[in-house]
Amino acid sequence: MSNILDGKQIAKDIREELRKEVAELKEKTGRVPGLAVVLVGEDPASATYVRMKGKACEQAGFLSRTHRLSETTSQRELLDLVNELNEDDEIHGILVQLPLPDGLDDQEVLKAINPEKDVDGFHPLNVGRLMTGDPYFVPCTPRGVIELLDRGNVEIKGKKAVVVGRSNIVGKPAALLLLQRHATVTICHSRTQDLPGVVREADIVVAAVGRPEMVRGDWIKEGAVVIDVGVNRVGEKKLVGDVAFDEAKDVASLITPVPGGVGPMTIAMLLQNTLEAFKNHG
Ligand code: NAP
Ligand code: LUD
């Protein structure tokens, strides 16, 4: 039996479930969920992700609007667009793709998004609600990590989980979600001593570091579950994760590939959050 946790297929299944639900809602109410994605600047990876988000929306029957703003957009212009989208009744979810170009204040922009439309879960109100165990919108990538574990029938309760990385968009929220599901959670970062030794204790490893293949096969305990969030471009085209996949796959009981692991789940969870925003405030 394969021990690959196929995020691409699972995300496809979820998007199909969402498509059916949206078709039914449209039939009943005449309305569909709407997502606005804002892209500022020309970063090629961001442009790819934003294109994939728009396409996934359309395939699932959502209304999709993409606002492409120039690299030289001012903070004021960006805030004005966010305010306009906050007021727009066709738009249930707003996402400002990160990172923003230098000179723009991302925290101020995220705070300007109506928390009820904050399908990224980055508004301080949603961050706080996750922290207190009363989540509203949960960030898409960490939510995708949990959904992968659930659909892979991985028990979380009571297990030792090690999260490598403590960013606000992946590491910290992933750790909080695992904690909420009753894992015993350790969060590692660049000052962690004996990182291989800490990872070796884990039943569940979540790698979100941004360093190609840093987590080696001999850091993984026999039978552990490995979720690789990293997406690193090496050379012209090749994408690799934060885990040395070929080494780790022989030790892990279950492992996500890159590409085709967490990435597609991020987009599926974005649609899920947008549908929830619509249901809350059709
Ligand atoms: P980030 O903001 O750069 O955070 C990286 C974290 O890794 C930091 O907490 C940093 O520690 C830690 N770190 C860096 N070098 C380390 C080392 N040598 N040993 C231990 N820890 C180390 O990155 P991010 O936004 O969380 O993203 C992480 C990776 O996930 C990237 O490859 C990104 O492309 C990918 N990603 C994928 C998705 C997806 O949908 N699949 C979504 C988001 C991000 P300090 O805090 O001490 O600096
Ligand atoms: N900003 C995200 N910035 C970057 N990979 C994503 C992502 C899909 N506001 C905001 O969408 O949630 C966000 N909200 N992020 N990311 C990263 C992060 C953001 C990363 C990878 C993928 C979204 C994805 O689908 C494919 C895969 O891993 O299989 C590969 C796609 C490729 O490049 O070929």
PDB file of C-alpha atoms and ligand atoms in Angstrom, residues 46 48-49 52-53 95-99 110 120 122 140-141 169 231 233 239 258-264 266-267, ligand 2:
ATOM      1  CA  SER A  46       2.051  35.058  -6.095  1.00  0.00           C
ATOM      2  CA  THR A  48       0.516  31.769 -10.075  1.00  0.00           C
ATOM      3  CA  TYR A  49      -1.247  31.157  -6.753  1.00  0.00           C
ATOM      4  CA  MET A  52      -5.049  29.048  -9.329  1.00  0.00           C
ATOM      5  CA  LYS A  53      -7.424  30.518  -6.729  1.00  0.00           C
ATOM      6  CA  LEU A  95      -8.009  37.828   0.391  1.00  0.00           C
ATOM      7  CA  VAL A  96      -4.986  40.093  -0.029  1.00  0.00           C
ATOM      8  CA  GLN A  97      -2.173  37.906  -1.339  1.00  0.00           C
ATOM      9  CA  LEU A  98       1.041  38.153   0.701  1.00  0.00           C
ATOM     10  CA  PRO A  99       3.787  39.227   0.693  1.00  0.00           C
ATOM     11  CA  LEU A 110      -5.266  42.859   7.149  1.00  0.00           C
ATOM     12  CA  ASP A 120      -7.601  33.994   5.206  1.00  0.00           C
ATOM     13  CA  PHE A 122      -5.343  36.756   9.349  1.00  0.00           C
ATOM     14  CA  CYS A 140      -6.238  28.048   4.924  1.00  0.00           C
ATOM     15  CA  THR A 141      -2.869  26.285   4.999  1.00  0.00           C
ATOM     16  CA  ILE A 169       0.540  32.198   8.583  1.00  0.00           C
ATOM     17  CA  VAL A 231       7.199  24.966  -1.313  1.00  0.00           C
ATOM     18  CA  ARG A 233      11.693  26.454  -6.086  1.00  0.00           C
ATOM     19  CA  LEU A 239       9.658  22.390  -6.635  1.00  0.00           C
ATOM     20  CA  VAL A 258       5.556  18.463  -2.893  1.00  0.00           C
ATOM     21  CA  PRO A 259       4.011  19.402  -5.228  1.00  0.00           C
ATOM     22  CA  GLY A 260       0.617  17.791  -4.682  1.00  0.00           C
ATOM     23  CA  GLY A 261       0.418  17.850  -0.879  1.00  0.00           C
ATOM     24  CA  VAL A 262      -0.507  20.832   1.264  1.00  0.00           C
ATOM     25  CA  GLY A 263      -0.513  23.429  -1.559  1.00  0.00           C
ATOM     26  CA  PRO A 264      -3.716  22.239  -3.263  1.00  0.00           C
ATOM     27  CA  THR A 266      -4.725  25.609   0.849  1.00  0.00           C
ATOM     28  CA  ILE A 267      -6.881  26.489  -2.137  1.00  0.00           C
TER      29      ILE A 267
HETATM   30  N1  LUD B   2      -1.113  35.056   1.056  1.00  0.00           N
HETATM   31  C1  LUD B   2      -1.132  32.667   0.809  1.00  0.00           C
HETATM   32  N2  LUD B   2       0.812  33.929   0.293  1.00  0.00           N
HETATM   33  C2  LUD B   2       1.595  32.742   0.026  1.00  0.00           C
HETATM   34  N3  LUD B   2       1.100  24.722  -4.750  1.00  0.00           N
HETATM   35  C3  LUD B   2      -0.825  30.674  -0.569  1.00  0.00           C
HETATM   36  C4  LUD B   2       0.145  28.706  -1.730  1.00  0.00           C
HETATM   37  C5  LUD B   2      -1.069  27.272  -3.267  1.00  0.00           C
HETATM   38  N4  LUD B   2      -2.972  36.123   1.895  1.00  0.00           N
HETATM   39  C6  LUD B   2      -2.362  35.000   1.560  1.00  0.00           C
HETATM   40  O1  LUD B   2      -1.943  30.680  -1.090  1.00  0.00           O
HETATM   41  O2  LUD B   2      -3.021  31.535   1.594  1.00  0.00           O
HETATM   42  C7  LUD B   2      -2.441  32.624   1.380  1.00  0.00           C
HETATM   43  N5  LUD B   2      -3.010  33.810   1.721  1.00  0.00           N
HETATM   44  N6  LUD B   2      -0.444  31.555   0.376  1.00  0.00           N
HETATM   45  N7  LUD B   2       0.201  29.821  -0.850  1.00  0.00           N
HETATM   46  C8  LUD B   2       1.385  30.234  -0.149  1.00  0.00           C
HETATM   47  C9  LUD B   2       1.005  31.474   0.616  1.00  0.00           C
HETATM   48  C10 LUD B   2      -0.490  33.905   0.703  1.00  0.00           C
HETATM   49  C11 LUD B   2       1.256  27.920  -1.936  1.00  0.00           C
HETATM   50  C12 LUD B   2       1.211  26.828  -2.793  1.00  0.00           C
HETATM   51  C13 LUD B   2       0.042  26.504  -3.468  1.00  0.00           C
HETATM   52  C14 LUD B   2      -1.029  28.363  -2.414  1.00  0.00           C
HETATM   53  C15 LUD B   2      -0.040  25.338  -4.422  1.00  0.00           C
HETATM   54  O3  LUD B   2      -1.095  24.999  -4.885  1.00  0.00           O
HETATM   55  C16 LUD B   2       1.168  23.619  -5.652  1.00  0.00           C
HETATM   56  C17 LUD B   2       1.522  22.360  -4.902  1.00  0.00           C
HETATM   57  O4  LUD B   2       2.149  22.456  -3.826  1.00  0.00           O
HETATM   58  O5  LUD B   2       1.199  21.281  -5.425  1.00  0.00           O
HETATM   59  C18 LUD B   2       2.258  23.894  -6.666  1.00  0.00           C
HETATM   60  C19 LUD B   2       1.944  25.094  -7.500  1.00  0.00           C
HETATM   61  C20 LUD B   2       3.110  25.493  -8.399  1.00  0.00           C
HETATM   62  O6  LUD B   2       3.800  26.467  -8.059  1.00  0.00           O
HETATM   63  O7  LUD B   2       3.316  24.813  -9.398  1.00  0.00           O
END
